[in-house]
Structure formats: structure tokens, C-alpha cells
Amino acid sequence: IQMTQSPSSLSASVGDRVTITCRASQSISTYLNWYQRKPGKAPKLLIYAASSLQSGVPSRFSGSGSGTDFTLTVSSLQPEDFATYYCQQSYTTPITFGQGTRLEIK
Amino acid sequence: EVQLVQSGAEVKKPGATVKISCTVSGYTFADYYIHWVQQAPGKGLEWMGLVDPEDGDTKYAERFQGRVTITADTSSNTAYMELGSLRSDDMAVYYCARDRSRSCPSNDFWGQGTLVTVSS
């Protein structure tokens, strides 16, 4: 299953609301996860099962969608949110990731 | 506290084999799958495969099939990823990660990553 994220990169300011989209090449129900990755660090799970917030993740992060179209929204960007974000489908193996969205400071 | 601790950086020659360990603590090893993920320089995350520590069952990505072997040793709470016939494009950071749920997989805890350098 191919996962396509858009945009590939995004410039935004602290306080902005941003949305990243992820599209699957076939229906994956809600088997969609979102990760944040910062340089030199392991990925961090933000959202699982399309819309469930992982424990300890700030509530400004939210996810939605089902089937083939999904979104990750950050309601009010904080300085620590500038990173690369990946979607991941876990509907079937091979598990596949999107190509990543790099979120940069404007 | 759940922890996954990986073995240290490796330098290998082309054609060689590398074996990376991932020792877990803070939970029952047999209860959760362990996944392995590759991140090459400038590239995204790529899933390599997983192991069910309970019975040793494995699944692999086609790209690595035949070159990768993932195992689990419940006596030492350690998972291993062995990658053979190394080539330059295998130079990457390799992560192990726990699967949060068998019914709705996602990776909630990750190792710190192991850098593999392939150089003659």
C-alpha cells in the first residue's frame, strides 16, 4: 500500500494552525498512525488508529480520516513542533510510511 | 518504564553482515511485536520487518527479503536484526520499535537507533 503525504514541506509560524494530509493507495480503514521525527532522535508516536492521541502528546495534535484520506492537524504551532512528520499504514504488511512532511519555521 | 536499548554503531565492509540487538525492559517482552525500521541519510522511514517474540513468527518487507533475519530471545528479552550482503545503500540508522497493540499496530516505544556505516 502506497502512502502519499502532502505537502512535502511546509513553512509556518508559531501559533499557526497547520494540516498535513496523507492518502493511501487503497482503503486502510483507520489503520493510520502519525509520527514526529526530530534530527538525531527516534520517531515519536503522536496519533494511532487515525484519531487516538498517544499518551503524553499535547492536545493541540489531532488526527482524522478513514478509508484512504487522513489528516494531521496542529491547532497552534509551538517552537518544539518544527520537525518532520510521517504517516504510517498498519492495515497490512508490508507496513508502509509516507515520504514525510518537513515543517519549518517561517 | 519501558525501554528499548540498541547495540552500538557498526562499521562494515561491502558484502559483510551486521547484527544489531535491541534489549527491552519495563514490560513483558513476549506480549508485543518488535519492528525494525531503516532510515537512510536524506531518506524517509522504511519498514524492514517484525518478529513476534512469543513464537518467533516473522514478516519481512520484500525489499529486504532474503537478506534480513529478525529473531527474538525471550530468555534475554532481546530482539535481533541481521542484515547480510551489505551494500552502500544499506548505510543508515536502524531502529527497533515496540508494537503498541496486536489489533491496531503502531510503534509506541523506540530504541535509540544504531548507525551502520558501509565502507571499504
PDB file of N, CA and C in Angstrom, chain A residues 30-31 33 35 37 41-45 48-49 54 86 88 90 93-95 97 99, chain B residues 35 37 39 43-47 50 59 61 95 100 103-108 110-111:
ATOM      1  N   THR A  30      -9.093   2.583   9.502  1.00  0.00           N
ATOM      2  CA  THR A  30      -8.454   3.618  10.339  1.00  0.00           C
ATOM      3  C   THR A  30      -7.092   3.150  10.842  1.00  0.00           C
ATOM      4  N   TYR A  31      -6.449   2.264  10.086  1.00  0.00           N
ATOM      5  CA  TYR A  31      -5.139   1.756  10.480  1.00  0.00           C
ATOM      6  C   TYR A  31      -4.046   2.733  10.037  1.00  0.00           C
ATOM      7  N   ASN A  33      -1.314   5.788  11.428  1.00  0.00           N
ATOM      8  CA  ASN A  33      -0.602   6.379  12.558  1.00  0.00           C
ATOM      9  C   ASN A  33       0.229   7.570  12.087  1.00  0.00           C
ATOM     10  N   TYR A  35       3.652  10.050  13.140  1.00  0.00           N
ATOM     11  CA  TYR A  35       4.865  10.159  13.939  1.00  0.00           C
ATOM     12  C   TYR A  35       5.523  11.509  13.691  1.00  0.00           C
ATOM     13  N   ARG A  37       9.366  13.248  13.878  1.00  0.00           N
ATOM     14  CA  ARG A  37      10.775  12.918  13.991  1.00  0.00           C
ATOM     15  C   ARG A  37      11.606  14.186  13.959  1.00  0.00           C
ATOM     16  N   LYS A  41      16.939  11.983  16.656  1.00  0.00           N
ATOM     17  CA  LYS A  41      16.046  11.340  17.628  1.00  0.00           C
ATOM     18  C   LYS A  41      15.229  10.253  16.950  1.00  0.00           C
ATOM     19  N   ALA A  42      14.766   9.315  17.751  1.00  0.00           N
ATOM     20  CA  ALA A  42      13.860   8.297  17.229  1.00  0.00           C
ATOM     21  C   ALA A  42      12.486   8.920  16.955  1.00  0.00           C
ATOM     22  N   PRO A  43      11.750   8.359  16.028  1.00  0.00           N
ATOM     23  CA  PRO A  43      10.385   8.851  15.807  1.00  0.00           C
ATOM     24  C   PRO A  43       9.548   8.742  17.084  1.00  0.00           C
ATOM     25  N   LYS A  44       8.568   9.624  17.178  1.00  0.00           N
ATOM     26  CA  LYS A  44       7.669   9.658  18.332  1.00  0.00           C
ATOM     27  C   LYS A  44       6.238   9.482  17.842  1.00  0.00           C
ATOM     28  N   LEU A  45       5.540   8.532  18.429  1.00  0.00           N
ATOM     29  CA  LEU A  45       4.145   8.302  18.050  1.00  0.00           C
ATOM     30  C   LEU A  45       3.271   9.437  18.575  1.00  0.00           C
ATOM     31  N   TYR A  48      -2.523   7.344  16.877  1.00  0.00           N
ATOM     32  CA  TYR A  48      -2.693   5.993  16.376  1.00  0.00           C
ATOM     33  C   TYR A  48      -4.158   5.763  16.037  1.00  0.00           C
ATOM     34  N   ALA A  49      -4.400   4.773  15.214  1.00  0.00           N
ATOM     35  CA  ALA A  49      -5.767   4.464  14.771  1.00  0.00           C
ATOM     36  C   ALA A  49      -6.476   5.709  14.240  1.00  0.00           C
ATOM     37  N   GLN A  54      -1.876   9.617  21.385  1.00  0.00           N
ATOM     38  CA  GLN A  54      -0.991   8.810  22.217  1.00  0.00           C
ATOM     39  C   GLN A  54      -0.795   9.502  23.564  1.00  0.00           C
ATOM     40  N   TYR A  86       5.538  11.916   9.699  1.00  0.00           N
ATOM     41  CA  TYR A  86       5.321  10.761   8.835  1.00  0.00           C
ATOM     42  C   TYR A  86       3.986  10.100   9.167  1.00  0.00           C
ATOM     43  N   GLN A  88       1.850   6.460   8.641  1.00  0.00           N
ATOM     44  CA  GLN A  88       2.193   5.038   8.546  1.00  0.00           C
ATOM     45  C   GLN A  88       0.911   4.230   8.483  1.00  0.00           C
ATOM     46  N   SER A  90      -0.809   0.635   9.007  1.00  0.00           N
ATOM     47  CA  SER A  90      -0.558  -0.657   9.656  1.00  0.00           C
ATOM     48  C   SER A  90      -1.715  -1.624   9.369  1.00  0.00           C
ATOM     49  N   THR A  93       0.818  -5.931   6.215  1.00  0.00           N
ATOM     50  CA  THR A  93       2.249  -5.922   5.915  1.00  0.00           C
ATOM     51  C   THR A  93       2.447  -6.078   4.414  1.00  0.00           C
ATOM     52  N   PRO A  94       3.463  -5.467   3.817  1.00  0.00           N
ATOM     53  CA  PRO A  94       4.448  -4.641   4.488  1.00  0.00           C
ATOM     54  C   PRO A  94       3.869  -3.317   4.967  1.00  0.00           C
ATOM     55  N   ILE A  95       4.179  -2.994   6.207  1.00  0.00           N
ATOM     56  CA  ILE A  95       3.804  -1.692   6.736  1.00  0.00           C
ATOM     57  C   ILE A  95       4.544  -0.643   5.927  1.00  0.00           C
ATOM     58  N   PHE A  97       5.285   3.715   5.157  1.00  0.00           N
ATOM     59  CA  PHE A  97       5.270   5.090   5.626  1.00  0.00           C
ATOM     60  C   PHE A  97       5.073   6.036   4.439  1.00  0.00           C
ATOM     61  N   GLN A  99       6.211   9.665   2.692  1.00  0.00           N
ATOM     62  CA  GLN A  99       7.568  10.142   2.433  1.00  0.00           C
ATOM     63  C   GLN A  99       8.009  11.225   3.412  1.00  0.00           C
TER      64      GLN A  99
ATOM     65  N   HIS B  35       9.328  -4.354  15.829  1.00  0.00           N
ATOM     66  CA  HIS B  35       9.541  -3.981  14.433  1.00  0.00           C
ATOM     67  C   HIS B  35      10.951  -3.418  14.268  1.00  0.00           C
ATOM     68  N   VAL B  37      13.044  -0.669  11.646  1.00  0.00           N
ATOM     69  CA  VAL B  37      12.821   0.397  10.677  1.00  0.00           C
ATOM     70  C   VAL B  37      14.172   0.987  10.279  1.00  0.00           C
ATOM     71  N   GLN B  39      16.336   4.105   8.433  1.00  0.00           N
ATOM     72  CA  GLN B  39      16.324   5.464   7.907  1.00  0.00           C
ATOM     73  C   GLN B  39      17.689   5.784   7.322  1.00  0.00           C
ATOM     74  N   LYS B  43      16.690  10.188   3.538  1.00  0.00           N
ATOM     75  CA  LYS B  43      15.531   9.409   3.103  1.00  0.00           C
ATOM     76  C   LYS B  43      14.513   9.308   4.232  1.00  0.00           C
ATOM     77  N   GLY B  44      13.361   8.751   3.909  1.00  0.00           N
ATOM     78  CA  GLY B  44      12.318   8.590   4.906  1.00  0.00           C
ATOM     79  C   GLY B  44      12.459   7.289   5.677  1.00  0.00           C
ATOM     80  N   LEU B  45      11.427   6.982   6.433  1.00  0.00           N
ATOM     81  CA  LEU B  45      11.414   5.762   7.233  1.00  0.00           C
ATOM     82  C   LEU B  45      10.971   4.587   6.372  1.00  0.00           C
ATOM     83  N   GLU B  46      11.664   3.473   6.505  1.00  0.00           N
ATOM     84  CA  GLU B  46      11.305   2.279   5.752  1.00  0.00           C
ATOM     85  C   GLU B  46      11.197   1.083   6.682  1.00  0.00           C
ATOM     86  N   TRP B  47      10.049   0.461   6.661  1.00  0.00           N
ATOM     87  CA  TRP B  47       9.802  -0.717   7.482  1.00  0.00           C
ATOM     88  C   TRP B  47      10.538  -1.920   6.917  1.00  0.00           C
ATOM     89  N   LEU B  50       9.166  -7.521  11.180  1.00  0.00           N
ATOM     90  CA  LEU B  50       8.790  -7.635  12.586  1.00  0.00           C
ATOM     91  C   LEU B  50       8.958  -9.077  13.061  1.00  0.00           C
ATOM     92  N   LYS B  59       7.678 -11.398   9.786  1.00  0.00           N
ATOM     93  CA  LYS B  59       7.239 -10.885   8.492  1.00  0.00           C
ATOM     94  C   LYS B  59       8.317  -9.903   8.037  1.00  0.00           C
ATOM     95  N   ALA B  61       9.729  -7.052   4.824  1.00  0.00           N
ATOM     96  CA  ALA B  61       9.474  -6.278   3.619  1.00  0.00           C
ATOM     97  C   ALA B  61      10.167  -6.954   2.442  1.00  0.00           C
ATOM     98  N   TYR B  95      16.365   1.297  13.586  1.00  0.00           N
ATOM     99  CA  TYR B  95      15.625   1.393  14.844  1.00  0.00           C
ATOM    100  C   TYR B  95      14.829   0.123  15.096  1.00  0.00           C
ATOM    101  N   ARG B 100       2.490  -1.299  19.728  1.00  0.00           N
ATOM    102  CA  ARG B 100       1.609  -0.952  20.847  1.00  0.00           C
ATOM    103  C   ARG B 100       0.474  -1.941  21.033  1.00  0.00           C
ATOM    104  N   SER B 103      -3.868  -5.675  17.744  1.00  0.00           N
ATOM    105  CA  SER B 103      -5.110  -5.467  16.979  1.00  0.00           C
ATOM    106  C   SER B 103      -5.080  -4.195  16.144  1.00  0.00           C
ATOM    107  N   CYS B 104      -4.284  -3.240  16.561  1.00  0.00           N
ATOM    108  CA  CYS B 104      -4.199  -1.972  15.822  1.00  0.00           C
ATOM    109  C   CYS B 104      -2.757  -1.478  15.922  1.00  0.00           C
ATOM    110  N   PRO B 105      -1.890  -2.038  15.093  1.00  0.00           N
ATOM    111  CA  PRO B 105      -0.459  -1.805  15.260  1.00  0.00           C
ATOM    112  C   PRO B 105      -0.019  -0.354  15.144  1.00  0.00           C
ATOM    113  N   SER B 106       0.881   0.022  16.016  1.00  0.00           N
ATOM    114  CA  SER B 106       1.605   1.288  15.929  1.00  0.00           C
ATOM    115  C   SER B 106       2.807   1.138  16.840  1.00  0.00           C
ATOM    116  N   ASN B 107       3.791   1.999  16.678  1.00  0.00           N
ATOM    117  CA  ASN B 107       5.055   1.849  17.398  1.00  0.00           C
ATOM    118  C   ASN B 107       5.178   2.911  18.478  1.00  0.00           C
ATOM    119  N   ASP B 108       4.928   2.498  19.729  1.00  0.00           N
ATOM    120  CA  ASP B 108       4.875   3.486  20.805  1.00  0.00           C
ATOM    121  C   ASP B 108       6.200   3.728  21.507  1.00  0.00           C
ATOM    122  N   TRP B 110      10.522   3.295  21.038  1.00  0.00           N
ATOM    123  CA  TRP B 110      11.587   3.067  20.058  1.00  0.00           C
ATOM    124  C   TRP B 110      12.947   2.967  20.759  1.00  0.00           C
ATOM    125  N   GLY B 111      13.837   2.206  20.133  1.00  0.00           N
ATOM    126  CA  GLY B 111      15.222   2.237  20.558  1.00  0.00           C
ATOM    127  C   GLY B 111      15.868   3.545  20.130  1.00  0.00           C
TER     128      GLY B 111
END
